[in-house]
Amino acid sequence: MYPADRDLNKLDPDAKEVIERFMKALERARLDFRVWEAVRSQQRQDYLYAQGRTRDLQLPKVTWTKNSRHTKGRAVDFIHVKSYWKTGLSEDRKVVLDRGLLGEWLAFGRIAKQHGLVWGGDWNVKDGQILGFDPYHVELPAR
């Protein structure tokens, strides 16, 4: 209904600069990640927020807020080219299923933080979990 927008030219200029440097660092590290979504309209944000709450109740929730940095052009979601959303962990994020893939996601997060980005893999890590709930997401810190 509201397609993902991958156009980095629509990002906030500061975000675009940092994200492009980050992506070059991923390439240098031979990590195969690609942009899944950059800027998000408020309509798309509201649509994603409704998933698992007021529509498609059988599906998991995919965002925790209606006020995302995506709508301000300051956040980007990435996927792994070969595994898409898989992280190498079990669904509860407690059991390692693929050490190599998990290592790539951990490197992704490390490089993001080296570039001053906030990494969603650090968010809401609960007892026994290896990654937080949104390892696909990077954003500029709040202004």
Short mmCIF file of C-alpha atoms in Angstrom, two decimals:
data_model
loop_
_atom_site.label_atom_id
_atom_site.label_comp_id
_atom_site.label_asym_id
_atom_site.label_seq_id
_atom_site.Cartn_x
_atom_site.Cartn_y
_atom_site.Cartn_z
CA MET A 1 0.00 0.00 0.00
CA TYR A 2 2.77 2.47 0.96
CA PRO A 3 6.02 1.22 -0.60
CA ALA A 4 9.41 1.53 1.06
CA ASP A 5 11.49 4.44 -0.23
CA ARG A 6 15.20 3.63 -0.67
CA ASP A 7 16.25 7.00 -2.13
CA LEU A 8 19.11 8.33 0.01
CA ASN A 9 18.83 11.71 -1.74
CA LYS A 10 15.64 12.32 0.25
CA LEU A 11 17.46 11.99 3.58
CA ASP A 12 18.33 14.93 5.78
CA PRO A 13 21.66 16.21 4.32
CA ASP A 14 23.59 15.38 7.51
CA ALA A 15 22.12 11.88 7.57
CA LYS A 16 22.86 11.31 3.90
CA GLU A 17 26.52 12.20 4.40
CA VAL A 18 26.95 9.89 7.40
CA ILE A 19 24.98 7.02 5.84
CA GLU A 20 27.03 7.17 2.64
CA ARG A 21 30.30 7.05 4.63
CA PHE A 22 28.88 4.17 6.67
CA MET A 23 27.94 2.25 3.51
CA LYS A 24 31.47 2.73 2.10
CA ALA A 25 32.87 1.35 5.34
CA LEU A 26 30.57 -1.68 5.03
CA GLU A 27 31.90 -2.24 1.49
CA ARG A 28 35.52 -1.94 2.67
CA ALA A 29 34.75 -4.53 5.36
CA ARG A 30 33.19 -6.76 2.65
CA LEU A 31 29.84 -6.77 4.44
CA ASP A 32 26.98 -7.24 2.02
CA PHE A 33 24.15 -5.04 3.31
CA ARG A 34 21.75 -2.91 1.26
CA VAL A 35 19.27 -0.15 2.04
CA TRP A 36 15.77 -1.48 2.57
CA GLU A 37 14.12 1.78 3.54
CA ALA A 38 15.23 5.35 4.11
CA VAL A 39 12.71 8.19 4.32
CA ARG A 40 9.23 7.12 5.35
CA SER A 41 6.06 9.13 4.85
CA GLN A 42 3.89 9.67 7.91
CA GLN A 43 1.16 7.64 6.15
CA ARG A 44 3.54 4.68 5.81
CA GLN A 45 4.68 5.08 9.41
CA ASP A 46 1.07 5.02 10.61
CA TYR A 47 0.36 2.00 8.40
CA LEU A 48 3.36 0.09 9.81
CA TYR A 49 2.45 1.09 13.35
CA ALA A 50 -1.06 -0.34 12.89
CA GLN A 51 0.32 -3.78 11.92
CA GLY A 52 -0.23 -6.16 14.81
CA ARG A 53 -2.20 -3.53 16.73
CA THR A 54 -5.33 -2.53 14.80
CA ARG A 55 -4.88 -4.45 11.53
CA ASP A 56 -3.27 -7.76 10.58
CA LEU A 57 -3.36 -8.83 14.21
CA GLN A 58 -1.75 -12.17 13.33
CA LEU A 59 1.41 -10.37 12.17
CA PRO A 60 4.13 -9.09 14.49
CA LYS A 61 4.45 -5.41 15.28
CA VAL A 62 7.07 -3.82 13.04
CA THR A 63 7.54 -0.41 14.63
CA TRP A 64 7.18 0.88 18.15
CA THR A 65 6.33 4.51 17.42
CA LYS A 66 4.36 6.82 15.16
CA ASN A 67 7.15 9.38 15.57
CA SER A 68 10.03 7.69 13.75
CA ARG A 69 13.30 9.29 12.68
CA HIS A 70 12.50 7.77 9.28
CA THR A 71 9.81 10.42 8.80
CA LYS A 72 12.43 13.11 9.42
CA GLY A 73 14.95 11.57 7.01
CA ARG A 74 17.36 10.67 9.80
CA ALA A 75 17.09 6.85 9.83
CA VAL A 76 17.71 3.96 7.43
CA ASP A 77 16.87 0.25 7.59
CA PHE A 78 19.21 -2.26 5.98
CA ILE A 79 18.95 -5.90 4.99
CA HIS A 80 21.65 -8.51 4.51
CA VAL A 81 21.79 -9.27 0.78
CA LYS A 82 21.82 -13.06 1.21
CA SER A 83 19.71 -13.51 4.34
CA TYR A 84 17.45 -10.45 4.27
CA TRP A 85 16.01 -10.16 7.80
CA LYS A 86 17.74 -13.23 9.27
CA THR A 87 20.38 -12.41 11.86
CA GLY A 88 21.77 -15.85 12.57
CA LEU A 89 19.76 -16.05 15.79
CA SER A 90 16.66 -17.91 16.87
CA GLU A 91 13.38 -15.97 16.86
CA ASP A 92 13.77 -15.11 20.55
CA ARG A 93 17.33 -13.81 19.79
CA LYS A 94 18.84 -16.11 22.44
CA VAL A 95 20.30 -19.02 20.42
CA VAL A 96 22.99 -18.64 17.75
CA LEU A 97 21.98 -20.52 14.60
CA ASP A 98 24.62 -19.13 12.23
CA ARG A 99 27.80 -17.68 13.77
CA GLY A 100 29.05 -16.21 10.50
CA LEU A 101 25.84 -14.32 9.82
CA LEU A 102 25.56 -13.12 13.41
CA GLY A 103 29.16 -11.92 13.16
CA GLU A 104 28.27 -9.85 10.13
CA TRP A 105 25.35 -8.20 11.95
CA LEU A 106 27.57 -7.48 14.97
CA ALA A 107 30.19 -5.95 12.65
CA PHE A 108 27.41 -3.90 11.00
CA GLY A 109 26.48 -2.51 14.42
CA ARG A 110 30.09 -1.84 15.40
CA ILE A 111 30.76 0.07 12.17
CA ALA A 112 27.50 2.02 12.56
CA LYS A 113 28.55 3.16 16.02
CA GLN A 114 32.04 4.06 14.75
CA HIS A 115 30.27 6.45 12.38
CA GLY A 116 28.29 8.08 15.19
CA LEU A 117 25.06 6.28 14.35
CA VAL A 118 22.64 4.81 16.88
CA TRP A 119 22.20 1.08 16.16
CA GLY A 120 18.85 -0.62 16.81
CA GLY A 121 20.65 -3.86 17.69
CA ASP A 122 21.48 -2.27 21.05
CA TRP A 123 17.86 -1.46 21.85
CA ASN A 124 15.82 -3.33 24.43
CA VAL A 125 18.17 -6.29 24.88
CA LYS A 126 16.52 -8.58 27.43
CA ASP A 127 18.05 -11.32 29.59
CA GLY A 128 19.85 -13.88 27.47
CA GLN A 129 19.31 -12.06 24.19
CA ILE A 130 22.26 -11.42 21.91
CA LEU A 131 20.75 -8.59 19.84
CA GLY A 132 18.12 -5.98 20.52
CA PHE A 133 14.86 -5.82 18.66
CA ASP A 134 15.89 -3.77 15.59
CA PRO A 135 19.39 -4.67 14.32
CA TYR A 136 18.39 -3.55 10.80
CA HIS A 137 18.02 0.08 11.85
CA VAL A 138 20.55 2.92 12.11
CA GLU A 139 19.80 6.55 12.82
CA LEU A 140 21.48 9.81 13.64
CA PRO A 141 21.31 10.70 17.32
CA ALA A 142 18.64 13.14 18.45
CA ARG A 143 19.55 16.78 17.86
#
